[in-house]
Amino acid sequence: GDWVARVPFEALPTVSDPESGYVFSANQPPTGEADTTYLGHDWREGFRALRIEQLLDGQLSHTPNQVASYHGDVRAVQHGLYVPLLDTLSGLSAEAAAARDAIVRWDGVADLDAEGALPLALFLRQLEALGWDEFDGRELRPGDLTLYRRLIEDPGARWWDIQFTLGLENRDDLLRAALEAAARVLSNRYGPEPADWTWGEHHAVEFQHLTQSEALRPLWRGPYPHPGFSRSVAPGTGSLRGGWTSFTPTHAASWRMVVEFTASGPVGRGVYPGGQSGNPLSTHYDDAIDVWRSFDYFDLQRPVSPDAVPEGRRLTLTPAAGAVVEPAPTQDSTDSGDTPPSDAAADGSTAVD
């Protein structure tokens, strides 16, 4: 339909001096389900927000080192939500029972040694496909957190009927079918034993050139074994472009920064595995990748004038003779927190498109 009005500025979501003592965003919807005001559609599922709230809650202050450690948190919130549902399932094949047991005994931390992350990731992808099989295409399906809530709130919903079967399935039937499908892939593609499912052997981050052009694949870096899970604070898992058994993330929380406000001014640390210039001849094209992968940081400089920027870290742009320089148009932009780690061509402290 046509736009009929704008949301008044004073009606936009705000928060000031909350009782919790903190404000955070993981790009989740800024309002609850009861608020039907349209504020856009490109919001992320709330799993990261749930974990960040767990990390921040119940503590009055957080040191810069603690905040930095939160950036590297790879706990899969989905694990704690789905284990109670899977632990009571009956009628499983031996392969599905082994996959379920690996998920249940796992602690939910998607580090490189985890054996339960792979079966859970495969299970969740099958659960989404079967649970929303009424929709034609992934872009039309409700999100993962919506799926979980509906499973809890309405276990007998018609949504859980699997379209290509003759029977009428309920929630447990759906969970069982998704787990059986995941178990078949585990056994056929990765191996029958949990030792074959080690997350670091199958989950790897890849740094593509900014253009993402296959012709420039020699300029890509990786893949490297990488921790993280879908919607963990340090996200991983990857998209389905490589097939539903592909776990090679190419987008992640690329820019990490921690700032402490002190009496003498802000003190910051940050890391980005690359810049925006995409220049493979730069000495900084990929020299921050290992720092980023290890969840480490560089001290951020605070030059107060151009002359304070060290030689070799300044880039001067001079318009060509006769060129007309017009101010760039302003536009709204949203940082999804899920941007490409991408190529690393930062020219010192300056990155230029």
CSV table of C-alpha atoms in Angstrom, one decimal:
chain,number,residue,atom,x,y,z
A,1,GLY,CA,0.0,0.0,0.0
A,2,ASP,CA,0.9,3.7,0.0
A,3,TRP,CA,2.6,5.5,2.8
A,4,VAL,CA,0.0,7.3,4.8
A,5,ALA,CA,2.0,9.1,7.5
A,6,ARG,CA,5.3,9.3,9.3
A,7,VAL,CA,5.8,8.1,12.8
A,8,PRO,CA,6.2,11.2,15.0
A,9,PHE,CA,9.6,11.7,16.4
A,10,GLU,CA,8.3,11.7,19.9
A,11,ALA,CA,6.7,8.3,19.3
A,12,LEU,CA,10.0,6.6,18.3
A,13,PRO,CA,11.5,4.1,20.7
A,14,THR,CA,13.7,5.7,23.4
A,15,VAL,CA,15.3,4.8,26.7
A,16,SER,CA,16.8,7.1,29.3
A,17,ASP,CA,18.5,6.1,32.5
A,18,PRO,CA,17.0,2.6,32.6
A,19,GLU,CA,16.6,0.8,35.9
A,20,SER,CA,19.0,-1.9,34.7
A,21,GLY,CA,21.8,0.6,34.5
A,22,TYR,CA,22.8,-0.3,30.9
A,23,VAL,CA,21.6,0.2,27.3
A,24,PHE,CA,22.5,-2.2,24.5
A,25,SER,CA,21.5,-3.2,21.0
A,26,ALA,CA,22.3,-6.2,19.0
A,27,ASN,CA,20.1,-4.9,16.1
A,28,GLN,CA,17.1,-6.7,17.5
A,29,PRO,CA,13.6,-5.1,17.0
A,30,PRO,CA,13.5,-2.0,19.2
A,31,THR,CA,9.9,-2.6,20.4
A,32,GLY,CA,8.0,-5.5,21.7
A,33,GLU,CA,5.4,-7.6,19.8
A,34,ALA,CA,2.6,-5.6,21.2
A,35,ASP,CA,3.7,-2.4,19.4
A,36,THR,CA,2.5,-2.7,15.8
A,37,THR,CA,4.2,0.5,14.6
A,38,TYR,CA,6.2,-0.2,11.4
A,39,LEU,CA,9.8,0.6,12.0
A,40,GLY,CA,11.4,-1.3,9.2
A,41,HIS,CA,11.9,-5.0,8.7
A,42,ASP,CA,15.6,-5.7,8.6
A,43,TRP,CA,16.0,-6.5,12.3
A,44,ARG,CA,18.0,-9.4,13.6
A,45,GLU,CA,16.7,-12.3,15.8
A,46,GLY,CA,16.9,-11.7,19.5
A,47,PHE,CA,19.3,-14.5,20.4
A,48,ARG,CA,22.4,-12.2,20.6
A,49,ALA,CA,20.4,-9.7,22.6
A,50,LEU,CA,19.4,-12.4,25.1
A,51,ARG,CA,23.0,-13.4,25.6
A,52,ILE,CA,24.2,-9.8,25.9
A,53,GLU,CA,21.6,-9.2,28.6
A,54,GLN,CA,22.8,-12.3,30.4
A,55,LEU,CA,26.3,-10.9,30.4
A,56,LEU,CA,25.4,-7.5,31.6
A,57,ASP,CA,22.6,-8.3,34.1
A,58,GLY,CA,23.2,-8.5,37.8
A,59,GLN,CA,26.5,-6.5,37.7
A,60,LEU,CA,26.7,-2.8,38.5
A,61,SER,CA,30.0,-2.2,36.5
A,62,HIS,CA,32.0,-3.9,33.9
A,63,THR,CA,35.7,-3.4,33.2
A,64,PRO,CA,37.0,-2.7,29.7
A,65,ASN,CA,38.6,-6.1,29.7
A,66,GLN,CA,35.3,-7.7,30.6
A,67,VAL,CA,33.5,-5.9,27.8
A,68,ALA,CA,36.2,-7.0,25.4
A,69,SER,CA,35.7,-10.6,26.5
A,70,TYR,CA,32.0,-10.3,25.8
A,71,HIS,CA,32.9,-9.6,22.1
A,72,GLY,CA,34.4,-13.0,22.0
A,73,ASP,CA,31.5,-14.8,23.6
A,74,VAL,CA,30.5,-17.8,21.5
A,75,ARG,CA,27.7,-19.3,23.7
A,76,ALA,CA,24.8,-20.6,21.6
A,77,VAL,CA,21.6,-19.4,23.3
A,78,GLN,CA,19.6,-21.8,21.2
A,79,HIS,CA,21.3,-24.7,23.0
A,80,GLY,CA,19.7,-23.8,26.4
A,81,LEU,CA,16.3,-23.3,24.8
A,82,TYR,CA,16.1,-26.5,22.8
A,83,VAL,CA,17.8,-29.0,25.1
A,84,PRO,CA,14.6,-29.4,27.3
A,85,LEU,CA,12.6,-30.1,24.1
A,86,LEU,CA,15.1,-32.6,22.7
A,87,ASP,CA,15.9,-34.4,25.9
A,88,THR,CA,12.4,-35.9,26.3
A,89,LEU,CA,12.0,-37.0,22.7
A,90,SER,CA,11.3,-40.7,22.3
A,91,GLY,CA,11.2,-43.1,19.3
A,92,LEU,CA,14.5,-41.9,17.8
A,93,SER,CA,16.8,-44.0,15.7
A,94,ALA,CA,20.2,-44.9,17.0
A,95,GLU,CA,21.8,-42.2,14.8
A,96,ALA,CA,19.3,-39.5,15.9
A,97,ALA,CA,19.7,-40.5,19.6
A,98,ALA,CA,23.5,-40.1,19.2
A,99,ALA,CA,23.1,-36.7,17.7
A,100,ARG,CA,20.6,-35.7,20.5
A,101,ASP,CA,22.9,-36.9,23.2
A,102,ALA,CA,25.8,-34.9,21.7
A,103,ILE,CA,23.7,-31.8,21.8
A,104,VAL,CA,22.5,-32.4,25.4
A,105,ARG,CA,25.9,-33.2,27.0
A,106,TRP,CA,27.5,-30.2,25.2
A,107,ASP,CA,27.8,-27.0,27.3
A,108,GLY,CA,26.6,-24.7,24.6
A,109,VAL,CA,29.9,-22.9,24.0
A,110,ALA,CA,30.7,-23.1,20.3
A,111,ASP,CA,34.5,-23.3,20.6
A,112,LEU,CA,36.7,-25.2,18.2
A,113,ASP,CA,36.5,-28.4,20.2
A,114,ALA,CA,32.7,-28.5,20.6
A,115,GLU,CA,31.1,-31.8,19.4
A,116,GLY,CA,27.5,-30.6,19.9
A,117,ALA,CA,27.6,-27.5,17.8
A,118,LEU,CA,27.5,-29.2,14.4
A,119,PRO,CA,24.5,-31.5,15.2
A,120,LEU,CA,22.6,-28.5,16.7
A,121,ALA,CA,23.3,-26.3,13.7
A,122,LEU,CA,22.1,-29.0,11.3
A,123,PHE,CA,19.0,-29.7,13.4
A,124,LEU,CA,18.1,-26.0,13.5
A,125,ARG,CA,18.4,-25.7,9.8
A,126,GLN,CA,16.2,-28.7,9.2
A,127,LEU,CA,13.7,-27.5,11.8
A,128,GLU,CA,13.3,-24.2,10.1
A,129,ALA,CA,12.8,-25.8,6.7
A,130,LEU,CA,10.2,-28.3,7.9
A,131,GLY,CA,8.6,-26.0,10.4
A,132,TRP,CA,7.9,-23.3,7.9
A,133,ASP,CA,7.5,-25.5,4.8
A,134,GLU,CA,4.2,-23.7,4.0
A,135,PHE,CA,6.3,-20.7,2.9
A,136,ASP,CA,7.9,-20.6,-0.6
A,137,GLY,CA,11.4,-19.3,0.0
A,138,ARG,CA,13.4,-18.5,3.2
A,139,GLU,CA,12.9,-14.7,2.9
A,140,LEU,CA,9.2,-15.2,3.6
A,141,ARG,CA,9.6,-17.3,6.7
A,142,PRO,CA,9.3,-15.9,10.2
A,143,GLY,CA,12.5,-15.8,12.2
A,144,ASP,CA,14.2,-18.5,14.4
A,145,LEU,CA,13.1,-16.9,17.7
A,146,THR,CA,9.5,-16.7,16.5
A,147,LEU,CA,9.7,-20.4,15.6
A,148,TYR,CA,10.9,-21.3,19.1
A,149,ARG,CA,8.2,-19.3,20.8
A,150,ARG,CA,5.5,-20.8,18.7
A,151,LEU,CA,6.8,-24.3,19.5
A,152,ILE,CA,6.6,-23.5,23.2
A,153,GLU,CA,3.3,-21.7,23.1
A,154,ASP,CA,1.3,-23.9,20.7
A,155,PRO,CA,2.7,-27.5,20.4
A,156,GLY,CA,-0.4,-28.6,18.5
A,157,ALA,CA,-0.4,-25.9,15.8
A,158,ARG,CA,-1.1,-26.8,12.2
A,159,TRP,CA,2.2,-25.1,11.3
A,160,TRP,CA,4.0,-28.2,12.5
A,161,ASP,CA,2.4,-30.5,10.0
A,162,ILE,CA,5.0,-31.6,7.4
A,163,GLN,CA,3.6,-30.9,4.0
A,164,PHE,CA,5.1,-33.9,2.1
A,165,THR,CA,3.8,-36.5,4.5
A,166,LEU,CA,0.3,-38.1,4.7
A,167,GLY,CA,-0.1,-37.8,8.4
A,168,LEU,CA,-0.7,-34.8,10.6
A,169,GLU,CA,2.3,-34.0,12.7
A,170,ASN,CA,2.5,-32.1,16.0
A,171,ARG,CA,5.5,-30.4,17.6
A,172,ASP,CA,7.3,-33.5,18.8
A,173,ASP,CA,6.8,-35.2,15.4
A,174,LEU,CA,8.4,-32.1,13.8
A,175,LEU,CA,11.3,-32.1,16.3
A,176,ARG,CA,11.8,-35.8,15.7
A,177,ALA,CA,11.8,-35.4,11.9
A,178,ALA,CA,14.3,-32.5,12.0
A,179,LEU,CA,16.6,-34.5,14.3
A,180,GLU,CA,16.4,-37.6,12.1
A,181,ALA,CA,17.3,-35.6,9.0
A,182,ALA,CA,20.2,-33.9,10.8
A,183,ALA,CA,21.5,-37.3,12.0
A,184,ARG,CA,21.5,-38.7,8.4
A,185,VAL,CA,23.6,-35.8,7.3
A,186,LEU,CA,26.0,-36.2,10.2
A,187,SER,CA,26.5,-39.9,9.5
A,188,ASN,CA,26.7,-39.6,5.7
A,189,ARG,CA,28.7,-36.4,5.3
A,190,TYR,CA,30.8,-36.1,8.5
A,191,GLY,CA,31.0,-39.5,10.1
A,192,PRO,CA,29.1,-41.6,12.6
A,193,GLU,CA,31.1,-40.7,15.7
A,194,PRO,CA,30.9,-37.5,17.8
A,195,ALA,CA,34.7,-37.2,17.4
A,196,ASP,CA,34.0,-36.6,13.7
A,197,TRP,CA,31.8,-33.6,14.5
A,198,THR,CA,34.4,-31.3,16.1
A,199,TRP,CA,33.3,-27.8,15.3
A,200,GLY,CA,36.7,-26.4,14.3
A,201,GLU,CA,37.0,-29.1,11.6
A,202,HIS,CA,33.9,-27.9,9.8
A,203,HIS,CA,33.3,-24.3,10.8
A,204,ALA,CA,35.7,-21.8,9.2
A,205,VAL,CA,35.7,-18.0,8.5
A,206,GLU,CA,36.6,-16.8,5.0
A,207,PHE,CA,37.7,-13.2,4.2
A,208,GLN,CA,36.5,-12.4,0.8
A,209,HIS,CA,37.7,-9.4,-1.2
A,210,LEU,CA,35.4,-6.4,-0.8
A,211,THR,CA,33.9,-7.0,-4.3
A,212,GLN,CA,33.1,-10.7,-3.4
A,213,SER,CA,34.1,-11.5,-7.0
A,214,GLU,CA,35.1,-15.0,-7.8
A,215,ALA,CA,37.6,-13.6,-10.3
A,216,LEU,CA,39.5,-12.2,-7.3
A,217,ARG,CA,39.5,-15.4,-5.2
A,218,PRO,CA,43.3,-15.4,-5.0
A,219,LEU,CA,43.0,-12.2,-3.0
A,220,TRP,CA,40.6,-13.9,-0.5
A,221,ARG,CA,42.0,-15.1,2.8
A,222,GLY,CA,41.1,-18.3,4.6
A,223,PRO,CA,39.1,-20.3,5.4
A,224,TYR,CA,40.4,-20.4,9.0
A,225,PRO,CA,38.9,-22.6,11.8
A,226,HIS,CA,36.6,-20.3,13.7
A,227,PRO,CA,34.4,-20.4,16.8
A,228,GLY,CA,30.9,-19.0,17.1
A,229,PHE,CA,27.4,-19.9,16.3
A,230,SER,CA,24.4,-18.5,14.6
A,231,ARG,CA,23.5,-15.3,16.5
A,232,SER,CA,26.1,-15.8,19.3
A,233,VAL,CA,27.6,-12.5,20.4
A,234,ALA,CA,30.6,-13.3,18.2
A,235,PRO,CA,28.5,-14.7,15.4
A,236,GLY,CA,29.4,-17.6,13.1
A,237,THR,CA,27.7,-20.4,11.2
A,238,GLY,CA,27.4,-18.6,7.8
A,239,SER,CA,24.7,-18.4,5.2
A,240,LEU,CA,23.0,-21.2,3.2
A,241,ARG,CA,24.5,-20.0,-0.1
A,242,GLY,CA,26.9,-23.0,0.0
A,243,GLY,CA,24.1,-25.4,0.8
A,244,TRP,CA,22.4,-26.2,4.1
A,245,THR,CA,25.4,-28.2,5.2
A,246,SER,CA,27.8,-25.3,4.6
A,247,PHE,CA,29.4,-23.6,7.6
A,248,THR,CA,31.7,-21.0,6.2
A,249,PRO,CA,30.8,-17.5,7.6
A,250,THR,CA,31.8,-14.6,5.4
A,251,HIS,CA,29.9,-12.0,7.4
A,252,ALA,CA,30.5,-11.4,11.1
A,253,ALA,CA,30.8,-8.6,13.8
A,254,SER,CA,33.8,-7.2,11.9
A,255,TRP,CA,34.5,-4.0,13.8
A,256,ARG,CA,35.0,-4.4,17.5
A,257,MET,CA,35.7,-1.5,19.8
A,258,VAL,CA,35.9,-0.9,23.6
A,259,VAL,CA,36.0,2.7,24.9
A,260,GLU,CA,36.7,3.7,28.5
A,261,PHE,CA,35.8,7.3,29.4
A,262,THR,CA,38.5,8.5,31.8
A,263,ALA,CA,39.2,11.9,33.4
A,264,SER,CA,41.9,12.6,30.8
A,265,GLY,CA,39.6,11.6,27.9
A,266,PRO,CA,38.4,8.5,26.1
A,267,VAL,CA,40.8,5.5,25.9
A,268,GLY,CA,39.9,3.0,23.2
A,269,ARG,CA,40.9,-0.3,21.8
A,270,GLY,CA,39.6,-1.7,18.5
A,271,VAL,CA,40.2,-4.2,15.7
A,272,TYR,CA,38.9,-4.7,12.2
A,273,PRO,CA,40.4,-7.4,9.9
A,274,GLY,CA,40.6,-4.9,7.0
A,275,GLY,CA,39.6,-1.6,5.5
A,276,GLN,CA,37.4,-0.5,2.7
A,277,SER,CA,39.9,0.3,0.0
A,278,GLY,CA,40.4,-3.3,-1.2
A,279,ASN,CA,44.0,-2.6,-2.2
A,280,PRO,CA,45.9,-5.9,-2.1
A,281,LEU,CA,49.2,-3.9,-2.5
A,282,SER,CA,48.7,-2.3,0.9
A,283,THR,CA,51.0,-3.6,3.6
A,284,HIS,CA,48.0,-3.7,5.8
A,285,TYR,CA,45.8,-5.7,3.5
A,286,ASP,CA,45.6,-8.7,5.8
A,287,ASP,CA,47.9,-8.0,8.8
A,288,ALA,CA,45.0,-7.6,11.3
A,289,ILE,CA,43.3,-10.9,10.5
A,290,ASP,CA,45.1,-13.0,13.2
A,291,VAL,CA,44.4,-10.2,15.8
A,292,TRP,CA,40.7,-10.2,14.9
A,293,ARG,CA,40.5,-14.0,14.9
A,294,SER,CA,42.1,-14.2,18.4
A,295,PHE,CA,39.7,-11.5,19.8
A,296,ASP,CA,42.6,-9.2,20.5
A,297,TYR,CA,42.8,-5.4,20.0
A,298,PHE,CA,44.9,-2.5,18.9
A,299,ASP,CA,45.2,0.7,21.0
A,300,LEU,CA,43.3,3.4,19.1
A,301,GLN,CA,45.1,6.7,18.5
A,302,ARG,CA,43.5,10.1,19.1
A,303,PRO,CA,45.2,12.6,16.9
A,304,VAL,CA,44.0,16.1,17.6
A,305,SER,CA,45.2,17.5,14.2
A,306,PRO,CA,46.4,16.2,10.9
A,307,ASP,CA,50.0,16.9,11.9
A,308,ALA,CA,49.6,14.6,14.8
A,309,VAL,CA,49.0,11.6,12.5
A,310,PRO,CA,52.4,9.8,12.0
A,311,GLU,CA,54.0,9.8,8.6
A,312,GLY,CA,52.9,6.9,6.5
A,313,ARG,CA,49.4,6.9,8.0
A,314,ARG,CA,48.1,10.0,6.2
A,315,LEU,CA,46.3,9.9,3.0
A,316,THR,CA,45.7,13.2,1.1
A,317,LEU,CA,43.0,13.4,-1.5
A,318,THR,CA,43.4,16.2,-4.1
A,319,PRO,CA,40.7,16.9,-6.6
A,320,ALA,CA,41.8,17.0,-10.2
A,321,ALA,CA,42.2,20.3,-11.9
A,322,GLY,CA,38.9,21.7,-12.9
A,323,ALA,CA,37.0,19.1,-10.9
A,324,VAL,CA,33.7,20.2,-9.3
A,325,VAL,CA,33.5,18.9,-5.8
A,326,GLU,CA,30.0,18.6,-4.4
A,327,PRO,CA,29.2,17.6,-0.8
A,328,ALA,CA,28.1,14.0,-0.6
A,329,PRO,CA,24.4,13.4,0.0
A,330,THR,CA,23.5,12.3,3.5
A,331,GLN,CA,21.5,9.1,4.0
A,332,ASP,CA,20.3,7.0,6.8
A,333,SER,CA,22.3,3.8,7.4
A,334,THR,CA,22.0,0.9,9.7
A,335,ASP,CA,25.0,-1.1,11.0
A,336,SER,CA,23.6,-4.7,11.2
A,337,GLY,CA,26.5,-5.9,13.3
A,338,ASP,CA,26.8,-8.6,10.7
A,339,THR,CA,29.1,-7.0,8.1
A,340,PRO,CA,31.7,-8.7,6.0
A,341,PRO,CA,35.0,-9.4,7.8
A,342,SER,CA,36.1,-8.9,4.2
A,343,ASP,CA,39.4,-7.9,2.7
A,344,ALA,CA,41.9,-6.0,4.8
A,345,ALA,CA,43.3,-3.0,3.0
A,346,ALA,CA,43.2,-0.4,5.7
A,347,ASP,CA,45.9,2.2,4.9
A,348,GLY,CA,47.2,2.5,8.5
A,349,SER,CA,44.6,4.2,10.6
A,350,THR,CA,42.6,5.4,7.5
A,351,ALA,CA,40.3,3.4,5.3
A,352,VAL,CA,39.1,5.0,2.1
A,353,ASP,CA,36.5,3.7,-0.4
